[in-house]
mmCIF file of C-alpha atoms in Angstrom:
data_model
loop_
_atom_site.group_PDB
_atom_site.id
_atom_site.type_symbol
_atom_site.label_atom_id
_atom_site.label_comp_id
_atom_site.label_asym_id
_atom_site.label_seq_id
_atom_site.Cartn_x
_atom_site.Cartn_y
_atom_site.Cartn_z
ATOM 1 C CA MET A 1 0.000 0.000 0.000
ATOM 2 C CA SER A 2 1.421 3.388 -0.955
ATOM 3 C CA ASP A 3 2.073 5.871 1.848
ATOM 4 C CA ALA A 4 0.145 8.412 -0.181
ATOM 5 C CA GLY A 5 -2.664 5.986 -0.971
ATOM 6 C CA GLU A 6 -6.203 5.989 0.266
ATOM 7 C CA GLU A 7 -6.331 5.628 4.011
ATOM 8 C CA ARG A 8 -9.004 6.204 6.573
ATOM 9 C CA ARG A 9 -9.039 9.255 8.804
ATOM 10 C CA PRO A 10 -6.370 9.125 11.540
ATOM 11 C CA GLU A 11 -7.388 6.861 14.384
ATOM 12 C CA LEU A 12 -6.830 7.609 18.015
ATOM 13 C CA PRO A 13 -3.765 5.749 19.290
ATOM 14 C CA ILE A 14 -5.938 3.162 21.037
ATOM 15 C CA GLU A 15 -8.797 3.049 18.552
ATOM 16 C CA LEU A 16 -9.022 -0.614 17.669
ATOM 17 C CA ASP A 17 -11.758 -1.338 15.149
ATOM 18 C CA GLY A 18 -14.621 0.299 17.030
ATOM 19 C CA THR A 19 -13.326 -0.459 20.538
ATOM 20 C CA ALA A 20 -12.059 3.049 21.279
ATOM 21 C CA PHE A 21 -14.621 3.585 24.030
ATOM 22 C CA LEU A 22 -13.436 0.464 25.862
ATOM 23 C CA PHE A 23 -9.792 1.545 25.906
ATOM 24 C CA ASN A 24 -10.635 5.167 26.616
ATOM 25 C CA THR A 25 -12.675 4.138 29.655
ATOM 26 C CA LEU A 26 -9.966 1.794 30.915
ATOM 27 C CA ARG A 27 -7.196 4.378 30.661
ATOM 28 C CA GLN A 28 -9.329 6.878 32.561
ATOM 29 C CA GLN A 29 -10.125 4.285 35.211
ATOM 30 C CA VAL A 30 -6.462 3.476 35.664
ATOM 31 C CA LYS A 31 -5.604 7.149 36.084
ATOM 32 C CA LEU A 32 -8.527 7.779 38.455
ATOM 33 C CA LEU A 33 -7.755 4.760 40.642
ATOM 34 C CA ARG A 34 -4.063 5.628 40.723
ATOM 35 C CA THR A 35 -4.804 9.230 41.721
ATOM 36 C CA LYS A 36 -7.242 8.169 44.437
ATOM 37 C CA CYS A 37 -4.538 5.950 45.896
ATOM 38 C CA GLY A 38 -2.122 8.888 45.893
ATOM 39 C CA MET A 39 0.303 6.949 43.727
ATOM 40 C CA SER A 40 2.527 8.505 41.068
ATOM 41 C CA GLN A 41 2.996 6.986 37.619
ATOM 42 C CA LYS A 42 6.523 6.011 38.624
ATOM 43 C CA ALA A 43 5.326 4.296 41.814
ATOM 44 C CA LEU A 44 2.616 2.388 39.950
ATOM 45 C CA GLY A 45 5.129 1.325 37.327
ATOM 46 C CA GLU A 46 7.424 -0.044 40.012
ATOM 47 C CA ALA A 47 4.500 -1.835 41.697
ATOM 48 C CA VAL A 48 3.516 -3.669 38.497
ATOM 49 C CA ASN A 49 7.046 -4.143 37.130
ATOM 50 C CA ASN A 50 6.612 -1.662 34.270
ATOM 51 C CA SER A 51 8.221 1.649 33.407
ATOM 52 C CA GLU A 52 6.855 5.087 34.232
ATOM 53 C CA ASP A 53 6.817 5.805 30.479
ATOM 54 C CA LEU A 54 4.515 2.846 29.866
ATOM 55 C CA ILE A 55 2.047 4.016 32.544
ATOM 56 C CA SER A 56 2.099 7.510 31.060
ATOM 57 C CA SER A 57 1.584 6.201 27.519
ATOM 58 C CA ILE A 58 -1.409 4.120 28.576
ATOM 59 C CA GLU A 59 -3.019 6.967 30.505
ATOM 60 C CA ARG A 60 -2.519 9.282 27.511
ATOM 61 C CA GLY A 61 -4.004 6.756 25.120
ATOM 62 C CA VAL A 62 -0.802 6.217 23.148
ATOM 63 C CA ARG A 63 -0.683 2.537 24.057
ATOM 64 C CA ALA A 64 -3.491 0.091 24.615
ATOM 65 C CA THR A 65 -3.857 -1.754 27.899
ATOM 66 C CA GLN A 66 -3.021 -5.448 27.986
ATOM 67 C CA PRO A 67 -5.043 -8.055 29.937
ATOM 68 C CA ASP A 68 -2.131 -8.977 32.213
ATOM 69 C CA PHE A 69 -1.439 -5.275 32.817
ATOM 70 C CA LEU A 70 -5.033 -4.767 33.977
ATOM 71 C CA GLU A 71 -4.715 -7.720 36.335
ATOM 72 C CA ARG A 72 -1.532 -6.413 37.943
ATOM 73 C CA VAL A 73 -2.824 -2.844 38.223
ATOM 74 C CA ASP A 74 -6.110 -4.033 39.719
ATOM 75 C CA ASP A 75 -4.154 -5.809 42.468
ATOM 76 C CA ALA A 76 -1.681 -2.957 42.989
ATOM 77 C CA LEU A 77 -4.455 -0.369 43.347
ATOM 78 C CA ASP A 78 -6.765 -2.685 45.308
ATOM 79 C CA ALA A 79 -9.471 -2.008 42.693
ATOM 80 C CA GLY A 80 -11.600 -4.978 43.675
ATOM 81 C CA GLY A 81 -11.845 -6.451 40.192
ATOM 82 C CA ILE A 82 -13.051 -3.299 38.395
ATOM 83 C CA LEU A 83 -10.239 -3.636 35.843
ATOM 84 C CA LYS A 84 -10.031 -7.420 35.787
ATOM 85 C CA VAL A 85 -13.596 -7.807 34.475
ATOM 86 C CA ALA A 86 -12.515 -6.148 31.215
ATOM 87 C CA MET A 87 -9.676 -8.591 30.497
ATOM 88 C CA ASP A 88 -11.613 -10.846 28.113
ATOM 89 C CA ASP A 89 -12.955 -7.910 26.102
ATOM 90 C CA VAL A 90 -9.470 -6.404 25.860
ATOM 91 C CA GLU A 91 -8.071 -9.703 24.581
ATOM 92 C CA LYS A 92 -10.679 -9.776 21.808
ATOM 93 C CA ALA A 93 -10.096 -6.121 20.922
ATOM 94 C CA LEU A 94 -6.346 -6.582 20.645
ATOM 95 C CA ALA A 95 -6.851 -9.550 18.323
ATOM 96 C CA GLN A 96 -8.695 -7.207 15.981
ATOM 97 C CA ALA A 97 -5.910 -4.630 16.169
ATOM 98 C CA ARG A 98 -3.705 -6.463 13.680
ATOM 99 C CA LYS A 99 -6.158 -5.616 10.908
ATOM 100 C CA ARG A 100 -5.234 -1.939 11.237
ATOM 101 C CA HIS A 101 -1.913 -2.323 9.458
ATOM 102 C CA PRO A 102 -1.520 -1.855 5.676
ATOM 103 C CA ASP A 103 -2.361 -4.945 3.636
ATOM 104 C CA TRP A 104 1.265 -5.703 2.784
ATOM 105 C CA PHE A 105 2.221 -5.658 6.476
ATOM 106 C CA ARG A 106 -0.578 -7.802 7.890
ATOM 107 C CA ALA A 107 1.057 -11.195 7.352
ATOM 108 C CA PHE A 108 4.066 -10.037 9.344
ATOM 109 C CA ALA A 109 1.919 -8.270 11.978
ATOM 110 C CA ASP A 110 -0.047 -11.471 12.531
ATOM 111 C CA ALA A 111 3.138 -13.516 12.902
ATOM 112 C CA GLU A 112 4.742 -10.919 15.179
ATOM 113 C CA ALA A 113 1.705 -10.659 17.475
ATOM 114 C CA THR A 114 1.725 -14.403 18.152
ATOM 115 C CA ALA A 115 5.485 -14.951 18.152
ATOM 116 C CA VAL A 116 7.042 -16.758 21.095
ATOM 117 C CA ALA A 117 10.482 -15.598 19.944
ATOM 118 C CA LEU A 118 11.724 -12.714 17.796
ATOM 119 C CA HIS A 119 15.263 -12.001 16.618
ATOM 120 C CA ASP A 120 15.924 -8.742 14.767
ATOM 121 C CA TYR A 121 18.950 -7.399 12.934
ATOM 122 C CA SER A 122 18.887 -3.671 12.143
ATOM 123 C CA VAL A 123 21.287 -1.874 9.836
ATOM 124 C CA GLN A 124 20.001 1.684 9.350
ATOM 125 C CA VAL A 125 17.489 2.491 12.105
ATOM 126 C CA VAL A 126 16.316 1.263 15.497
ATOM 127 C CA PRO A 127 13.734 -1.533 15.016
ATOM 128 C CA GLY A 128 10.103 -0.476 15.315
ATOM 129 C CA LEU A 129 9.540 -2.510 18.481
ATOM 130 C CA LEU A 130 12.131 -0.384 20.296
ATOM 131 C CA GLN A 131 11.414 3.067 18.867
ATOM 132 C CA THR A 132 10.190 6.023 20.912
ATOM 133 C CA GLU A 133 7.355 8.213 19.653
ATOM 134 C CA GLU A 134 9.747 11.047 18.781
ATOM 135 C CA TYR A 135 12.117 8.769 16.904
ATOM 136 C CA ALA A 136 9.295 7.095 14.953
ATOM 137 C CA ARG A 137 7.776 10.464 14.116
ATOM 138 C CA GLY A 138 11.159 11.640 12.812
ATOM 139 C CA LEU A 139 11.307 8.609 10.520
ATOM 140 C CA PHE A 140 7.803 9.079 9.134
ATOM 141 C CA ASN A 141 8.428 12.802 8.627
ATOM 142 C CA SER A 142 11.300 11.925 6.292
ATOM 143 C CA ARG A 143 9.288 9.543 4.075
ATOM 144 C CA GLN A 144 9.151 10.202 0.345
ATOM 145 C CA PRO A 145 6.553 10.744 -1.041
ATOM 146 C CA LEU A 146 5.668 12.915 1.932
ATOM 147 C CA LEU A 147 3.010 11.674 4.345
ATOM 148 C CA SER A 148 0.232 13.878 5.671
ATOM 149 C CA GLU A 149 0.308 14.830 9.357
ATOM 150 C CA GLU A 150 -2.759 12.676 9.926
ATOM 151 C CA ILE A 151 -1.161 9.567 8.432
ATOM 152 C CA ILE A 152 2.067 10.189 10.352
ATOM 153 C CA GLU A 153 0.205 10.251 13.660
ATOM 154 C CA LYS A 154 -1.680 7.095 12.728
ATOM 155 C CA ARG A 155 1.546 5.301 11.814
ATOM 156 C CA VAL A 156 3.223 6.397 15.056
ATOM 157 C CA ALA A 157 0.237 5.188 17.100
ATOM 158 C CA ASP A 158 0.209 1.826 15.327
ATOM 159 C CA ARG A 159 3.940 1.393 15.914
ATOM 160 C CA MET A 160 3.591 2.129 19.614
ATOM 161 C CA ALA A 161 0.704 -0.347 19.851
ATOM 162 C CA ARG A 162 2.897 -3.110 18.389
ATOM 163 C CA GLN A 163 5.355 -2.679 21.251
ATOM 164 C CA GLU A 164 2.886 -4.178 23.708
ATOM 165 C CA ILE A 165 4.268 -7.634 22.922
ATOM 166 C CA LEU A 166 7.362 -6.670 24.924
ATOM 167 C CA GLU A 167 5.174 -6.544 28.040
ATOM 168 C CA HIS A 168 3.254 -9.809 27.550
ATOM 169 C CA TRP A 169 3.320 -12.521 30.172
ATOM 170 C CA PRO A 170 4.436 -15.252 29.993
ATOM 171 C CA ALA A 171 7.418 -13.363 28.679
ATOM 172 C CA ARG A 172 8.545 -13.980 25.120
ATOM 173 C CA THR A 173 12.140 -14.168 23.948
ATOM 174 C CA PHE A 174 13.636 -11.175 22.121
ATOM 175 C CA THR A 175 17.113 -10.565 20.769
ATOM 176 C CA PHE A 176 18.160 -7.470 18.884
ATOM 177 C CA LEU A 177 21.330 -6.890 16.876
ATOM 178 C CA LEU A 178 21.989 -3.235 16.013
ATOM 179 C CA GLU A 179 24.814 -1.892 13.905
ATOM 180 C CA GLU A 180 26.779 0.695 15.889
ATOM 181 C CA ALA A 181 25.986 3.348 13.254
ATOM 182 C CA VAL A 182 22.295 3.051 14.208
ATOM 183 C CA LEU A 183 23.134 4.472 17.641
ATOM 184 C CA GLN A 184 24.760 7.544 16.117
ATOM 185 C CA ARG A 185 22.170 8.643 13.554
ATOM 186 C CA PRO A 186 20.163 11.581 15.055
ATOM 187 C CA ILE A 187 16.762 10.717 13.600
ATOM 188 C CA GLY A 188 14.274 13.283 14.860
ATOM 189 C CA GLY A 189 17.113 15.443 16.193
ATOM 190 C CA ASP A 190 19.716 15.152 18.948
ATOM 191 C CA GLN A 191 17.189 15.135 21.789
ATOM 192 C CA ALA A 192 15.101 12.454 20.089
ATOM 193 C CA LEU A 193 18.239 10.345 19.710
ATOM 194 C CA LYS A 194 19.056 10.717 23.409
ATOM 195 C CA GLY A 195 15.549 9.643 24.321
ATOM 196 C CA GLN A 196 15.893 6.698 21.967
ATOM 197 C CA LEU A 197 19.180 5.617 23.517
ATOM 198 C CA ARG A 198 17.598 5.747 26.977
ATOM 199 C CA ARG A 199 14.769 3.578 25.687
ATOM 200 C CA LEU A 200 17.301 1.041 24.406
ATOM 201 C CA LEU A 201 18.931 0.934 27.838
ATOM 202 C CA GLU A 202 15.555 0.398 29.479
ATOM 203 C CA VAL A 203 14.490 -2.432 27.178
ATOM 204 C CA GLY A 204 17.970 -3.959 27.077
ATOM 205 C CA LYS A 205 17.808 -4.554 30.832
ATOM 206 C CA LYS A 206 14.641 -6.651 30.628
ATOM 207 C CA ARG A 207 15.179 -10.291 31.541
ATOM 208 C CA ASN A 208 13.619 -11.580 28.337
ATOM 209 C CA VAL A 209 15.549 -9.217 26.044
ATOM 210 C CA VAL A 210 19.114 -9.465 24.781
ATOM 211 C CA LEU A 211 20.383 -6.383 22.976
ATOM 212 C CA GLN A 212 23.748 -6.490 21.233
ATOM 213 C CA VAL A 213 25.646 -3.960 19.166
ATOM 214 C CA VAL A 214 27.638 -4.951 16.091
ATOM 215 C CA PRO A 215 30.654 -2.597 16.336
ATOM 216 C CA ASN A 216 31.965 -0.648 13.365
ATOM 217 C CA SER A 217 35.265 -2.457 13.877
ATOM 218 C CA CYS A 218 33.618 -5.800 13.093
ATOM 219 C CA GLY A 219 34.406 -5.540 9.408
ATOM 220 C CA ALA A 220 32.734 -7.890 6.926
ATOM 221 C CA HIS A 221 30.034 -10.220 8.227
ATOM 222 C CA PRO A 222 27.086 -12.257 6.823
ATOM 223 C CA GLY A 223 24.497 -9.529 7.449
ATOM 224 C CA LEU A 224 25.829 -6.896 5.091
ATOM 225 C CA ASP A 225 23.077 -7.593 2.558
ATOM 226 C CA GLY A 226 20.524 -5.872 4.806
ATOM 227 C CA ALA A 227 18.212 -6.014 7.809
ATOM 228 C CA PHE A 228 15.913 -8.933 8.588
ATOM 229 C CA THR A 229 13.761 -10.397 11.346
ATOM 230 C CA LEU A 230 13.336 -14.003 12.446
ATOM 231 C CA LEU A 231 10.009 -14.939 14.033
ATOM 232 C CA THR A 232 8.752 -18.094 15.697
ATOM 233 C CA PRO A 233 4.930 -17.879 15.843
ATOM 234 C CA LYS A 234 3.284 -19.983 18.549
ATOM 235 C CA GLY A 235 2.839 -23.556 17.343
ATOM 236 C CA ARG A 236 4.418 -22.836 13.960
ATOM 237 C CA ARG A 237 7.804 -22.938 12.279
ATOM 238 C CA GLN A 238 10.181 -20.031 12.255
ATOM 239 C CA VAL A 239 9.830 -17.490 9.427
ATOM 240 C CA ALA A 240 11.972 -14.627 8.181
ATOM 241 C CA TYR A 241 10.850 -11.122 7.199
ATOM 242 C CA LEU A 242 12.632 -8.625 4.964
ATOM 243 C CA GLU A 243 11.716 -5.107 3.942
ATOM 244 C CA THR A 244 13.751 -3.056 1.486
ATOM 245 C CA GLN A 245 12.710 0.410 0.324
ATOM 246 C CA GLY A 246 9.140 -0.322 1.351
ATOM 247 C CA TYR A 247 8.971 -3.676 -0.432
ATOM 248 C CA PRO A 248 8.272 -6.462 2.099
ATOM 249 C CA LYS A 249 8.794 -10.197 1.869
ATOM 250 C CA LEU A 250 7.745 -12.890 4.329
ATOM 251 C CA ILE A 251 9.890 -16.005 3.877
ATOM 252 C CA THR A 252 8.478 -19.366 4.966
ATOM 253 C CA GLU A 253 10.564 -21.846 2.951
ATOM 254 C CA GLN A 254 12.529 -23.586 5.704
ATOM 255 C CA ASP A 255 15.808 -23.913 3.806
ATOM 256 C CA ASP A 256 15.821 -20.152 3.224
ATOM 257 C CA VAL A 257 14.801 -19.412 6.818
ATOM 258 C CA ARG A 258 17.632 -21.639 8.050
ATOM 259 C CA THR A 259 20.109 -19.565 6.046
ATOM 260 C CA PHE A 260 18.999 -16.392 7.811
ATOM 261 C CA SER A 261 19.116 -18.146 11.170
ATOM 262 C CA GLU A 262 22.696 -19.250 10.551
ATOM 263 C CA ARG A 263 23.694 -15.732 9.524
ATOM 264 C CA TYR A 264 22.126 -14.343 12.670
ATOM 265 C CA GLY A 265 24.024 -16.795 14.858
ATOM 266 C CA ILE A 266 27.350 -15.873 13.275
ATOM 267 C CA MET A 267 26.648 -12.158 13.663
ATOM 268 C CA ARG A 268 25.724 -12.558 17.343
ATOM 269 C CA SER A 269 29.073 -14.260 17.940
ATOM 270 C CA ARG A 270 30.861 -11.240 16.461
ATOM 271 C CA ALA A 271 28.779 -8.598 18.233
ATOM 272 C CA LEU A 272 29.554 -7.050 21.594
ATOM 273 C CA ARG A 273 28.199 -8.894 24.614
ATOM 274 C CA SER A 274 24.963 -7.549 26.056
ATOM 275 C CA ASP A 275 26.686 -5.836 28.997
ATOM 276 C CA GLN A 276 29.298 -4.321 26.686
ATOM 277 C CA SER A 277 26.549 -3.087 24.349
ATOM 278 C CA LEU A 278 24.660 -1.371 27.160
ATOM 279 C CA SER A 279 27.908 0.196 28.370
ATOM 280 C CA LEU A 280 28.505 1.572 24.878
ATOM 281 C CA ILE A 281 25.031 3.128 24.835
ATOM 282 C CA GLU A 282 25.654 4.675 28.262
ATOM 283 C CA LYS A 283 28.937 6.071 26.949
ATOM 284 C CA LEU A 284 27.149 7.652 23.971
ATOM 285 C CA LEU A 285 24.720 9.242 26.430
ATOM 286 C CA GLY A 286 27.603 10.571 28.491
ATOM 287 C CA GLU A 287 26.566 8.505 31.515
ATOM 288 C CA GLN A 288 29.937 6.815 31.973
#
């Protein structure tokens, strides 16, 4: 689907196929219950093992609530089941959310949403699952042909909604390989880059996430042909996904998928260790 093609009016960040009222009510309930308990967003985040940014994003409607999030918040705020009763409806609404993506992206979105493991190699930009709003907006602002402001906001909202899989429980397995140059490209401006680097530090410290940097000194390696993602959907075989200049390809042939998996393994062996990668990011932020 062309970026300039026919698209519906911009949806609210949590508008999921007619379920906007459900999510709007839930975010307001979370904020009201939190305020009544005299708890800050940071304190609630710590109580439910989430970040302050996530709590803020949910209360602002940038991200949709997840069933397990509602369960934890209900307990933390002693809500008496007010939030828990909506868990089934939220699960159904989120299942519909995948249909919001452009036609060419839906096969990947479906696989990503049900993946029990995801391994991503990024060459030019931070992968969508790790991007901040400002960084994503900077990317969409640079698209050619130019996107309208309405479409940009819709794309940013959809990208933020995809990131909910990082918070699912039981936790899924994620590994990310980023070329060092990705950490130095100021997409959205210097401040947006700093915010993005802080986000990488935050996600990289999660127990189910391994983030590694491929240093510039690495030289030649098997991934120089471009970025790709390996997915293992629940109950299905691993697949690979490529996207070059807006042209996507979902690869299911197992011999081809195995080739990408082997490349990924070799590249991980040549990348910095996770602790070294996080130290490098801290150094770029001036925190070392």
